[in-house]
CSV table of C-alpha atoms and ligand atoms in Angstrom, one decimal:
chain,number,residue,atom,x,y,z
A,628,MET,CA,99.4,71.4,126.4
A,629,ALA,CA,96.5,72.8,128.2
A,630,THR,CA,94.4,70.6,128.8
A,631,LEU,CA,90.0,71.3,129.3
A,632,THR,CA,89.4,72.1,132.4
A,633,ARG,CA,84.7,71.2,133.1
A,634,ARG,CA,83.3,71.6,136.4
A,635,THR,CA,80.0,71.9,136.8
A,636,ALA,CA,78.7,75.4,138.2
A,637,LEU,CA,77.1,75.2,141.7
A,638,ILE,CA,76.0,78.0,140.6
A,639,LEU,CA,72.9,77.0,139.1
A,640,GLY,CA,69.8,78.3,139.2
A,641,GLY,CA,72.1,81.0,140.4
A,642,ILE,CA,71.8,83.3,138.0
A,643,GLY,CA,71.8,87.1,137.9
A,644,ALA,CA,73.3,86.1,141.9
A,645,ALA,CA,76.4,87.6,144.2
A,646,GLY,CA,80.2,86.8,142.5
A,647,VAL,CA,78.8,87.7,138.3
A,648,ALA,CA,79.6,91.5,138.9
A,649,ILE,CA,80.0,92.4,135.5
A,650,GLY,CA,77.7,92.3,132.8
A,651,GLY,CA,74.3,93.9,132.1
A,652,THR,CA,73.6,97.7,130.2
A,653,VAL,CA,75.0,100.6,131.0
A,654,PHE,CA,72.1,103.2,131.6
A,655,ALA,CA,71.7,106.2,129.9
A,656,VAL,CA,69.2,109.0,130.2
A,657,THR,CA,66.4,109.1,128.4
A,658,ARG,CA,64.6,111.3,125.5
A,659,PRO,CA,61.6,113.2,127.0
A,660,ASP,CA,60.5,111.8,123.6
A,661,ALA,CA,60.9,108.6,123.1
A,662,THR,CA,58.0,107.0,121.3
A,663,PRO,CA,55.9,103.9,122.2
A,664,GLY,CA,55.4,101.6,118.9
A,665,SER,CA,52.8,99.5,117.8
A,666,SER,CA,53.8,96.4,119.7
A,667,GLY,CA,55.1,98.0,122.6
A,668,VAL,CA,58.3,98.9,121.1
A,669,VAL,CA,60.1,101.8,122.7
A,670,SER,CA,62.7,103.6,119.6
A,671,GLY,CA,64.7,106.9,119.9
A,672,HIS,CA,65.9,106.2,123.9
A,673,GLY,CA,69.5,108.1,124.0
A,674,LEU,CA,71.7,105.3,123.0
A,675,LEU,CA,73.2,102.1,125.6
A,676,GLU,CA,76.2,100.4,125.4
A,677,PRO,CA,77.3,97.4,126.6
A,678,THR,CA,79.0,96.9,129.8
A,679,GLU,CA,82.8,97.3,128.7
A,680,LEU,CA,85.9,95.0,130.3
A,681,SER,CA,89.1,95.6,129.7
A,682,SER,CA,92.3,93.8,130.1
A,683,VAL,CA,94.6,94.9,132.2
A,684,ASP,CA,98.9,94.6,132.4
A,685,GLY,CA,98.0,91.7,129.7
A,686,ARG,CA,95.2,89.5,131.0
A,687,LEU,CA,91.7,89.4,130.7
A,688,ALA,CA,89.8,87.1,132.8
A,689,VAL,CA,85.8,87.1,132.1
A,690,THR,CA,82.7,85.1,133.2
A,691,LEU,CA,79.8,85.0,130.7
A,692,GLU,CA,77.2,83.2,132.3
A,693,GLN,CA,74.4,82.4,129.6
A,694,SER,CA,71.4,82.6,130.6
A,695,ARG,CA,67.2,83.0,129.5
A,696,ARG,CA,66.2,85.9,131.3
A,697,GLN,CA,64.3,88.6,131.4
A,698,VAL,CA,65.8,91.7,129.4
A,699,THR,CA,64.4,95.0,127.6
A,700,LEU,CA,64.6,94.8,124.2
A,701,ALA,CA,63.7,97.1,122.1
A,702,GLY,CA,61.7,98.9,125.0
A,703,ARG,CA,59.9,95.9,125.8
A,704,GLU,CA,60.2,93.6,128.3
A,705,VAL,CA,61.2,90.8,127.3
A,706,ARG,CA,62.6,86.5,127.5
A,707,ALA,CA,65.8,86.6,125.5
A,708,LEU,CA,69.0,84.8,126.2
A,709,SER,CA,71.5,87.0,127.7
A,710,TYR,CA,75.6,87.1,128.4
A,711,ASN,CA,75.4,88.3,132.3
A,712,GLY,CA,71.8,89.3,131.8
A,713,GLY,CA,72.4,92.2,129.1
A,714,VAL,CA,72.0,92.1,125.1
A,715,PRO,CA,74.7,92.7,124.0
A,716,GLY,CA,77.1,91.1,126.3
A,717,PRO,CA,80.2,92.9,127.5
A,718,THR,CA,82.6,94.1,125.5
A,719,LEU,CA,85.7,92.8,125.9
A,720,ARG,CA,88.9,94.7,125.1
A,721,VAL,CA,92.0,93.7,125.1
A,722,ARG,CA,95.7,94.4,123.1
A,723,ALA,CA,97.7,92.5,120.9
A,724,GLY,CA,99.9,90.1,123.0
A,725,ASP,CA,97.6,89.3,125.3
A,726,THR,CA,96.0,86.2,127.3
A,727,LEU,CA,91.8,86.3,127.5
A,728,SER,CA,90.2,84.0,129.1
A,729,VAL,CA,86.8,83.3,129.6
A,730,SER,CA,85.0,81.0,131.7
A,731,LEU,CA,81.9,80.4,130.0
A,732,ARG,CA,78.8,79.2,132.4
A,733,ASN,CA,75.6,77.7,130.4
A,734,GLY,CA,72.9,78.9,132.1
A,735,LEU,CA,70.5,77.6,129.2
A,736,THR,CA,69.0,74.0,129.9
A,737,GLU,CA,70.6,73.4,126.2
A,738,PRO,CA,74.2,72.5,125.3
A,739,SER,CA,76.1,75.5,124.0
A,740,ASN,CA,79.7,77.2,123.7
A,741,LEU,CA,81.7,80.2,122.5
A,742,HIS,CA,83.7,81.1,120.0
A,743,VAL,CA,85.3,84.3,119.3
A,744,HIS,CA,84.9,85.1,115.6
A,745,GLY,CA,87.5,86.5,113.8
A,746,LEU,CA,90.9,86.3,116.9
A,747,HIS,CA,93.9,85.4,115.3
A,748,VAL,CA,94.5,82.7,118.2
A,749,SER,CA,94.3,78.6,118.7
A,750,PRO,CA,91.8,76.6,117.7
A,751,GLU,CA,92.7,73.7,120.0
A,752,ASN,CA,92.1,72.4,123.4
A,753,ASN,CA,91.0,75.6,125.2
A,754,GLY,CA,91.2,77.9,122.5
A,755,ASP,CA,89.0,79.4,119.7
A,756,ASN,CA,87.4,75.5,119.4
A,757,MET,CA,84.5,74.8,118.3
A,758,PHE,CA,84.1,71.3,118.8
A,759,VAL,CA,83.8,71.5,122.1
A,760,THR,CA,80.4,71.1,123.8
A,761,VAL,CA,79.8,73.6,127.4
A,762,GLU,CA,76.9,71.1,128.3
A,763,ALA,CA,74.1,72.8,130.2
A,764,GLY,CA,74.8,73.7,133.9
A,765,ASP,CA,78.7,73.0,132.7
A,766,THR,CA,81.6,75.4,133.2
A,767,VAL,CA,84.3,75.7,130.8
A,768,ASP,CA,87.6,77.9,130.6
A,769,TYR,CA,88.5,79.5,127.5
A,770,GLU,CA,92.3,80.5,127.2
A,771,TYR,CA,93.0,82.5,123.8
A,772,VAL,CA,96.6,84.6,123.9
A,773,LEU,CA,96.9,86.8,121.6
A,774,PRO,CA,99.9,86.9,119.4
A,775,ALA,CA,102.1,89.8,119.9
A,776,ASP,CA,101.4,91.8,116.3
A,777,HIS,CA,97.2,90.4,116.7
A,778,PRO,CA,96.0,92.7,114.3
A,779,PRO,CA,94.0,95.6,115.8
A,780,GLY,CA,89.7,96.4,115.0
A,781,VAL,CA,86.3,94.9,116.3
A,782,TYR,CA,85.8,91.6,116.7
A,783,TRP,CA,83.3,89.8,118.4
A,784,TYR,CA,81.8,86.1,119.7
A,785,HIS,CA,79.0,83.9,119.9
A,786,PRO,CA,77.8,80.3,120.6
A,787,HIS,CA,79.0,78.1,118.2
A,788,GLN,CA,76.9,75.1,118.5
A,789,HIS,CA,76.0,73.0,115.4
A,790,GLY,CA,72.7,72.8,114.9
A,791,SER,CA,71.4,75.8,117.1
A,792,VAL,CA,74.1,78.8,116.2
A,793,ALA,CA,70.9,80.5,114.6
A,794,ASP,CA,68.8,80.0,117.5
A,795,GLN,CA,70.8,81.0,120.6
A,796,VAL,CA,72.5,84.3,118.2
A,797,PHE,CA,68.7,85.5,116.8
A,798,GLY,CA,67.8,84.5,121.0
A,799,GLY,CA,70.6,87.3,122.5
A,800,LEU,CA,73.7,86.0,122.3
A,801,TYR,CA,76.5,88.1,120.8
A,802,GLY,CA,78.8,90.6,122.4
A,803,ALA,CA,81.6,92.5,121.3
A,804,ILE,CA,85.4,92.6,121.4
A,805,ILE,CA,88.0,94.7,120.5
A,806,VAL,CA,91.3,94.8,120.0
A,807,GLU,CA,92.8,98.1,120.8
A,808,ASP,CA,95.3,99.8,118.6
A,809,PRO,CA,99.1,100.4,119.3
A,810,THR,CA,98.3,103.8,119.1
A,811,PRO,CA,95.5,105.8,119.9
A,812,LEU,CA,93.4,107.6,117.1
A,813,ASN,CA,92.7,110.7,117.0
A,814,ILE,CA,88.6,111.1,118.4
A,815,SER,CA,86.6,113.0,120.0
A,816,ARG,CA,84.5,109.3,120.9
A,817,GLU,CA,84.0,105.8,120.3
A,818,ARG,CA,81.2,103.7,120.0
A,819,VAL,CA,80.7,100.5,120.3
A,820,LEU,CA,77.1,99.9,117.8
A,821,VAL,CA,76.1,96.1,117.7
A,822,ILE,CA,73.7,95.7,115.5
A,823,SER,CA,71.4,92.7,115.4
A,824,ASP,CA,68.2,91.8,114.1
A,825,VAL,CA,64.5,90.0,116.6
A,826,THR,CA,60.8,89.2,116.5
A,827,LEU,CA,59.0,89.1,118.5
A,828,ASP,CA,56.1,87.6,119.9
A,829,GLY,CA,53.1,88.9,121.4
A,830,SER,CA,54.2,87.4,125.5
A,831,GLY,CA,57.4,89.0,125.5
A,832,ASP,CA,59.0,85.4,123.2
A,833,ILE,CA,61.7,86.0,120.7
A,834,ALA,CA,59.7,84.5,117.4
A,835,GLN,CA,60.7,80.9,117.2
A,836,ALA,CA,62.0,81.2,113.1
A,837,ILE,CA,60.1,78.3,110.9
A,838,ALA,CA,61.0,75.7,108.3
A,839,MET,CA,60.5,78.4,105.4
A,840,ASP,CA,62.3,81.4,106.9
A,841,THR,CA,66.0,79.5,107.9
A,842,MET,CA,65.9,78.6,104.5
A,843,SER,CA,66.5,81.3,103.5
A,844,GLY,CA,67.9,82.3,106.6
A,845,ARG,CA,65.4,84.1,109.5
A,846,GLU,CA,65.7,87.7,109.0
A,847,GLY,CA,64.2,89.2,112.2
A,848,GLU,CA,61.4,92.2,112.0
A,849,LEU,CA,62.7,95.1,114.8
A,850,LEU,CA,66.5,96.1,113.7
A,851,LEU,CA,68.7,96.8,116.9
A,852,VAL,CA,72.1,98.8,118.3
A,853,ASN,CA,72.9,97.4,121.3
A,854,GLY,CA,69.1,96.3,122.0
A,855,GLN,CA,67.2,99.3,121.3
A,856,VAL,CA,65.6,100.5,117.9
A,857,ASN,CA,66.1,104.1,116.4
A,858,PRO,CA,68.4,104.7,119.4
A,859,ALA,CA,69.7,108.8,119.5
A,860,LEU,CA,73.0,110.7,119.5
A,861,THR,CA,74.2,113.3,119.4
A,862,ALA,CA,77.5,115.2,118.7
A,863,ARG,CA,78.9,118.7,117.9
A,864,PRO,CA,79.7,119.3,114.6
A,865,GLY,CA,83.4,119.1,113.6
A,866,GLU,CA,83.7,116.3,115.8
A,867,ARG,CA,85.2,111.9,114.8
A,868,GLU,CA,83.9,109.1,116.2
A,869,ARG,CA,84.7,106.0,115.6
A,870,TRP,CA,81.5,103.2,115.7
A,871,ARG,CA,82.7,99.9,116.0
A,872,ILE,CA,79.7,98.4,114.2
A,873,VAL,CA,79.0,94.6,114.6
A,874,ASN,CA,76.3,93.1,112.3
A,875,ALA,CA,75.3,89.9,115.0
A,876,CYS,CA,72.6,89.8,112.3
A,877,VAL,CA,71.9,85.9,112.4
A,878,SER,CA,71.1,86.5,107.8
A,879,ARG,CA,70.4,89.7,107.2
A,880,TYR,CA,73.0,92.7,105.2
A,881,LEU,CA,73.1,95.6,106.4
A,882,SER,CA,73.9,98.5,103.5
A,883,LEU,CA,74.6,101.3,105.6
A,884,ARG,CA,73.9,105.2,105.0
A,885,LEU,CA,74.4,108.2,106.6
A,886,ASP,CA,73.2,110.7,104.5
A,887,GLY,CA,74.7,114.6,105.4
A,888,GLN,CA,77.9,113.6,107.4
A,889,ARG,CA,81.5,112.5,106.6
A,890,MET,CA,82.1,108.2,106.2
A,891,SER,CA,85.4,106.9,106.3
A,892,LEU,CA,85.7,103.7,106.9
A,893,LEU,CA,89.5,102.2,108.3
A,894,ALA,CA,88.5,98.8,108.6
A,895,ILE,CA,86.3,95.5,107.5
A,896,ASP,CA,87.3,93.2,110.0
A,897,SER,CA,90.4,92.9,111.0
A,898,GLY,CA,92.0,94.3,107.7
A,899,ARG,CA,92.6,97.9,108.4
A,900,PHE,CA,93.2,100.0,105.4
A,901,GLU,CA,96.4,101.9,105.4
A,902,SER,CA,94.4,105.6,105.3
A,903,ALA,CA,90.7,105.8,106.0
A,904,ARG,CA,89.1,105.8,103.1
A,905,GLU,CA,85.7,108.0,102.5
A,906,VAL,CA,82.5,106.2,101.6
A,907,GLU,CA,78.5,106.7,100.8
A,908,ASP,CA,77.9,103.6,102.2
A,909,VAL,CA,79.5,100.2,104.3
A,910,VAL,CA,77.9,96.8,103.0
A,911,LEU,CA,78.4,94.5,105.5
A,912,ALA,CA,77.8,90.1,104.9
A,913,PRO,CA,76.2,89.1,108.0
A,914,GLY,CA,79.5,87.9,110.7
A,915,ASN,CA,81.1,91.7,109.4
A,916,ARG,CA,82.8,94.5,111.4
A,917,ALA,CA,83.1,98.2,110.5
A,918,ASP,CA,85.7,100.3,111.7
A,919,LEU,CA,84.3,104.0,110.9
A,920,LEU,CA,84.7,107.5,111.3
A,921,VAL,CA,81.9,110.3,111.2
A,922,THR,CA,83.3,113.2,111.1
A,923,ALA,CA,79.8,115.3,112.4
A,924,GLN,CA,78.0,118.0,110.5
A,925,THR,CA,75.3,120.4,111.8
A,926,GLY,CA,71.8,118.5,111.2
A,927,THR,CA,70.3,115.7,111.8
A,928,SER,CA,71.1,112.5,109.6
A,929,VAL,CA,69.4,109.1,110.1
A,930,LEU,CA,71.5,105.8,110.0
A,931,ARG,CA,69.3,103.6,107.4
A,932,SER,CA,70.3,100.4,105.8
A,933,LEU,CA,69.3,99.9,102.8
A,934,ALA,CA,67.3,97.2,101.4
A,935,TYR,CA,69.8,94.2,99.9
A,936,ASP,CA,68.8,91.7,97.6
A,937,ARG,CA,70.9,88.4,98.7
A,938,GLY,CA,69.2,86.9,96.2
A,939,ALA,CA,66.2,84.2,96.7
A,940,PHE,CA,65.7,80.3,97.5
A,941,GLY,CA,63.6,78.1,95.7
A,942,GLY,CA,60.3,79.0,93.9
A,943,MET,CA,59.3,75.4,93.2
A,944,MET,CA,55.7,74.3,95.6
A,945,GLY,CA,55.8,78.1,97.2
A,946,GLY,CA,58.8,77.3,99.2
A,947,GLY,CA,61.5,79.7,99.3
A,948,ARG,CA,60.4,83.2,101.1
A,949,ALA,CA,62.4,85.7,98.9
A,950,PRO,CA,64.3,88.0,101.6
A,951,THR,CA,63.7,90.9,100.4
A,952,SER,CA,64.7,93.1,103.5
A,953,ALA,CA,63.4,96.9,103.2
A,954,ASP,CA,64.6,99.6,104.3
A,955,ALA,CA,64.8,100.4,108.2
A,956,THR,CA,66.1,102.9,110.2
A,957,VAL,CA,69.3,102.5,112.5
A,958,ALA,CA,69.7,105.3,114.5
A,959,THR,CA,69.5,108.3,113.9
A,960,LEU,CA,72.5,110.9,115.0
A,961,THR,CA,72.0,114.4,115.9
A,962,VAL,CA,74.9,117.2,115.4
A,963,ALA,CA,74.0,120.5,117.4
A,964,GLY,CA,76.1,123.1,119.6
A,965,GLU,CA,79.1,124.3,119.7
A,966,PRO,CA,81.8,123.0,116.9
A,967,GLY,CA,83.9,120.1,119.4
A,968,ALA,CA,88.3,120.8,119.0
A,969,ALA,CA,90.0,120.7,115.5
A,970,LEU,CA,91.3,117.3,115.8
A,971,ASP,CA,94.7,116.7,114.1
A,972,PRO,CA,93.6,114.5,111.1
A,973,VAL,CA,94.3,110.0,111.5
A,974,ALA,CA,97.6,108.9,111.1
A,975,ALA,CA,98.3,106.7,107.9
A,976,GLN,CA,98.5,103.3,109.7
A,977,PRO,CA,101.2,100.5,108.8
A,978,VAL,CA,101.3,99.2,105.3
A,979,PRO,CA,98.8,96.1,105.0
A,980,ARG,CA,100.0,92.8,104.1
A,981,ASP,CA,99.8,92.0,100.3
A,982,LEU,CA,99.3,87.9,99.2
A,983,ARG,CA,98.7,88.9,95.5
A,984,ALA,CA,102.4,88.5,94.6
A,985,ALA,CA,102.9,85.1,97.3
A,986,THR,CA,103.6,82.5,96.4
A,987,VAL,CA,100.6,79.8,95.6
A,988,THR,CA,101.5,77.0,97.3
A,989,ALA,CA,97.9,75.4,97.0
A,990,ARG,CA,94.6,76.5,94.8
A,991,ARG,CA,91.0,74.6,95.8
A,992,GLU,CA,87.7,75.6,94.7
A,993,LEU,CA,85.1,75.9,97.4
A,994,VAL,CA,81.5,74.8,95.4
A,995,PHE,CA,78.1,76.1,97.6
A,996,ALA,CA,75.3,74.6,96.5
A,997,MET,CA,71.4,74.6,97.9
A,998,GLY,CA,68.3,72.3,96.8
A,999,MET,CA,66.2,70.6,98.5
A,1000,GLY,CA,66.5,66.5,99.1
A,1001,GLY,CA,64.1,64.1,100.5
A,1002,GLY,CA,62.0,63.7,97.4
A,1003,MET,CA,58.4,64.7,96.5
A,1004,GLY,CA,56.6,67.8,98.4
A,1005,GLY,CA,59.4,69.5,99.6
A,1006,GLY,CA,61.3,67.1,102.4
A,1007,MET,CA,65.1,68.7,104.2
A,1008,MET,CA,66.9,71.6,102.5
A,1009,SER,CA,70.5,70.9,101.4
A,1010,ALA,CA,73.1,73.6,101.8
A,1011,THR,CA,76.6,71.9,100.9
A,1012,ILE,CA,79.7,72.6,99.9
A,1013,ASN,CA,81.5,70.6,97.9
A,1014,GLY,CA,78.4,68.1,97.5
A,1015,ARG,CA,78.5,68.0,101.2
A,1016,VAL,CA,77.1,68.4,104.3
A,1017,PHE,CA,79.2,69.2,107.6
A,1018,ASP,CA,80.3,66.5,109.7
A,1019,ALA,CA,81.7,67.2,112.5
A,1020,ALA,CA,83.7,63.6,112.2
A,1021,ARG,CA,85.7,64.3,109.1
A,1022,VAL,CA,88.6,66.8,107.9
A,1023,ASP,CA,87.4,68.4,104.3
A,1024,THR,CA,90.1,69.9,103.5
A,1025,THR,CA,93.5,69.9,105.1
A,1026,VAL,CA,96.7,72.5,104.4
A,1027,GLN,CA,100.3,73.2,105.0
A,1028,PHE,CA,102.0,75.1,108.3
A,1029,ALA,CA,102.9,78.6,106.5
A,1030,SER,CA,101.3,77.6,103.3
A,1031,VAL,CA,99.8,80.5,101.0
A,1032,GLU,CA,96.5,78.7,99.7
A,1033,GLU,CA,94.3,80.4,96.5
A,1034,TRP,CA,90.7,79.3,97.3
A,1035,LEU,CA,87.6,79.7,93.8
A,1036,LEU,CA,84.6,80.2,96.5
A,1037,THR,CA,82.2,79.9,94.3
A,1038,ASN,CA,77.6,79.7,94.5
A,1039,THR,CA,76.1,78.0,92.4
A,1040,SER,CA,72.9,78.9,94.4
A,1041,THR,CA,70.1,81.9,94.0
A,1042,LEU,CA,71.3,82.9,97.5
A,1043,ASP,CA,74.1,85.1,98.3
A,1044,HIS,CA,76.2,82.6,101.1
A,1045,PRO,CA,79.1,84.7,103.7
A,1046,LEU,CA,82.2,82.6,103.4
A,1047,HIS,CA,83.9,82.7,106.8
A,1048,LEU,CA,86.6,80.8,107.8
A,1049,HIS,CA,87.7,80.5,110.9
A,1050,VAL,CA,91.5,82.1,113.0
A,1051,TRP,CA,93.0,82.6,109.2
A,1052,PRO,CA,91.8,86.5,107.5
A,1053,MET,CA,90.5,86.3,103.9
A,1054,GLN,CA,92.6,88.2,101.4
A,1055,ILE,CA,90.4,89.0,98.7
A,1056,VAL,CA,92.6,89.0,95.5
A,1057,GLU,CA,89.8,88.8,92.4
A,1058,GLU,CA,85.2,89.6,92.3
A,1059,ARG,CA,83.0,88.9,89.1
A,1060,GLY,CA,86.3,88.1,87.6
A,1061,GLN,CA,88.1,90.9,87.7
A,1062,ALA,CA,90.7,91.7,89.7
A,1063,VAL,CA,91.5,93.1,93.0
A,1064,GLU,CA,93.2,96.6,93.0
A,1065,THR,CA,93.2,97.4,96.6
A,1066,VAL,CA,94.6,95.3,99.5
A,1067,ARG,CA,91.6,94.0,100.8
A,1068,TRP,CA,91.3,91.4,104.0
A,1069,GLN,CA,87.9,90.5,105.8
A,1070,ASP,CA,86.7,87.3,107.9
A,1071,VAL,CA,83.8,87.4,106.2
A,1072,VAL,CA,84.3,87.0,102.4
A,1073,ASN,CA,80.7,87.5,100.1
A,1074,VAL,CA,79.9,84.8,97.6
A,1075,PRO,CA,77.5,86.1,95.1
A,1076,ALA,CA,74.6,84.1,93.8
A,1077,ASN,CA,75.2,82.1,90.9
A,1078,GLY,CA,78.6,84.2,91.7
A,1079,SER,CA,82.8,83.3,92.4
A,1080,VAL,CA,85.2,85.3,94.9
A,1081,ARG,CA,88.5,84.4,94.8
A,1082,VAL,CA,90.6,85.0,97.9
A,1083,ARG,CA,94.4,84.4,99.2
A,1084,ILE,CA,94.5,82.7,103.2
A,1085,ALA,CA,98.2,82.4,104.6
A,1086,PHE,CA,97.8,80.1,107.5
A,1087,ASP,CA,100.6,81.2,109.8
A,1088,ASP,CA,100.9,80.5,113.3
A,1089,PHE,CA,98.6,77.9,114.5
A,1090,SER,CA,97.7,74.6,113.5
A,1091,GLY,CA,94.6,72.0,114.5
A,1092,ARG,CA,91.0,71.5,113.7
A,1093,SER,CA,89.0,74.3,112.6
A,1094,VAL,CA,86.1,75.3,110.4
A,1095,TYR,CA,84.9,77.8,107.0
A,1096,HIS,CA,81.2,78.2,106.8
A,1097,CYS,CA,78.6,80.5,105.7
A,1098,HIS,CA,77.8,83.1,108.4
A,1099,ILE,CA,73.9,82.6,107.4
A,1100,LEU,CA,74.0,81.1,110.4
A,1101,ASP,CA,71.2,79.1,109.5
A,1102,HIS,CA,72.5,77.6,107.0
A,1103,GLU,CA,75.9,76.7,109.3
A,1104,ASP,CA,72.7,74.6,111.2
A,1105,SER,CA,71.9,73.3,108.1
A,1106,GLY,CA,75.3,71.9,106.9
A,1107,MET,CA,76.9,74.2,105.0
A,1108,MET,CA,80.6,74.0,106.7
A,1109,GLY,CA,83.5,72.8,106.0
A,1110,VAL,CA,86.5,71.7,108.6
A,1111,ILE,CA,89.7,72.6,107.8
A,1112,TYR,CA,92.6,70.6,109.8
A,1113,THR,CA,96.3,72.7,109.2
A,1114,TYR,CA,99.5,70.7,109.9
A,1115,PRO,CA,102.0,71.5,112.9
A,1116,PRO,CA,104.8,73.0,111.5
A,1117,ARG,CA,107.8,70.4,110.6
A,1118,VAL,CA,110.3,70.1,113.6
B,2528,LIG,CU1,80.4,84.5,113.5
B,2528,LIG,CU2,82.2,80.2,113.1
B,2528,LIG,O1,81.1,82.2,113.3
B,2529,LIG,CU1,83.8,82.8,113.5
B,2530,LIG,CU1,74.4,80.3,103.5
């Protein structure tokens, strides 16, 4: 059994010094027409992409050093939290069957840890274990062994220290993980687009959320792609781009549109469709990812995120500001010049697994509720699953290894809650009382305000203690999270 290695980081104080040869953001040529905004925010620069670190011979070993430091965000110099000096952190590229080792150095002044969101890996020991805490100044070595049949797709990493997750992610701690396709797809180019939102204060710090914002889930004033406001992308007509999009926002839903271009969706999360689906828009709850093909058509198109109604919380005593995100510009794609080389169609993908005909071994219901406790005058918000707030010492749900379960997710509150389950993806089988006609696998499933969704889960391959929670990270920090224990296989 692997044991957790924990050593005190002697490099404390040596943040960004020699030995950390990785990280940062690759700088590209900026366009001359880049315009500074009202508060010193600069938009319109050429898109930058995070540094890429790829596995070799089945292994990728990286150091991720978390620190609070000066970075360029939205074209401004700000103090943010970063992995290896970049916001986002480096993109980690691995393959099914690989071992990913991450040495997490916590250079913050508070506890943190690491989660690999969506990876189907063990939740135990030094695997994807969110019960591990990495104290300030400590280093913990994580190791993730991807099964040989791990689904390809877009994943991501971020801290999971209960109570600080929203602050640390909002502060800048997030990065993409790509599990490569066994056979490369026919594309002209690939881009990683990590979308986040942030609010900056006048002195170059990231704004603290106020209590009211944490009830609805904070949304940042600025929408960022790889740390930039409205970056510029260019392509030639007929080129096929593959966009790996991560919604790393703490609470904001993205409803993405790219008028004037052809979009087809390969997958949401790890759930690859049999063939790419033509789409007009792509809705991503916090934590969701999209693996998207864009076929470039001449002209300039703005990637926008349309206003999304995720409900409102409260109403009593003026509490609960409604999170009514307005339309926002995400990026601008300019397609011009000679047509790119013609490409053959993207090959059909393997037929996805379908649990709709499976034998269900257990059924359960998770009820998401919100309310104000603590008596008169407001008091504490409660965000609960089945009436309880998170307790790391309690197991809420026990499941049998290799069982197939059906979960009814019910939301009695007036805000949407995106449910995320670690380790095992969920197949959505019923929405708004209607059976879902296609195979849809996701690891974040939105449970609409006063609505319900039914999912099926196959608890294969791994056992141990893990969690499910609302991916509005302010709700997770408030306790909208449960512990799940999967028994080891019987021998
Ligand atoms: Cu993206 Cu438990 O988290
Ligand atoms: Cu996760
Ligand atoms: Cu929630």
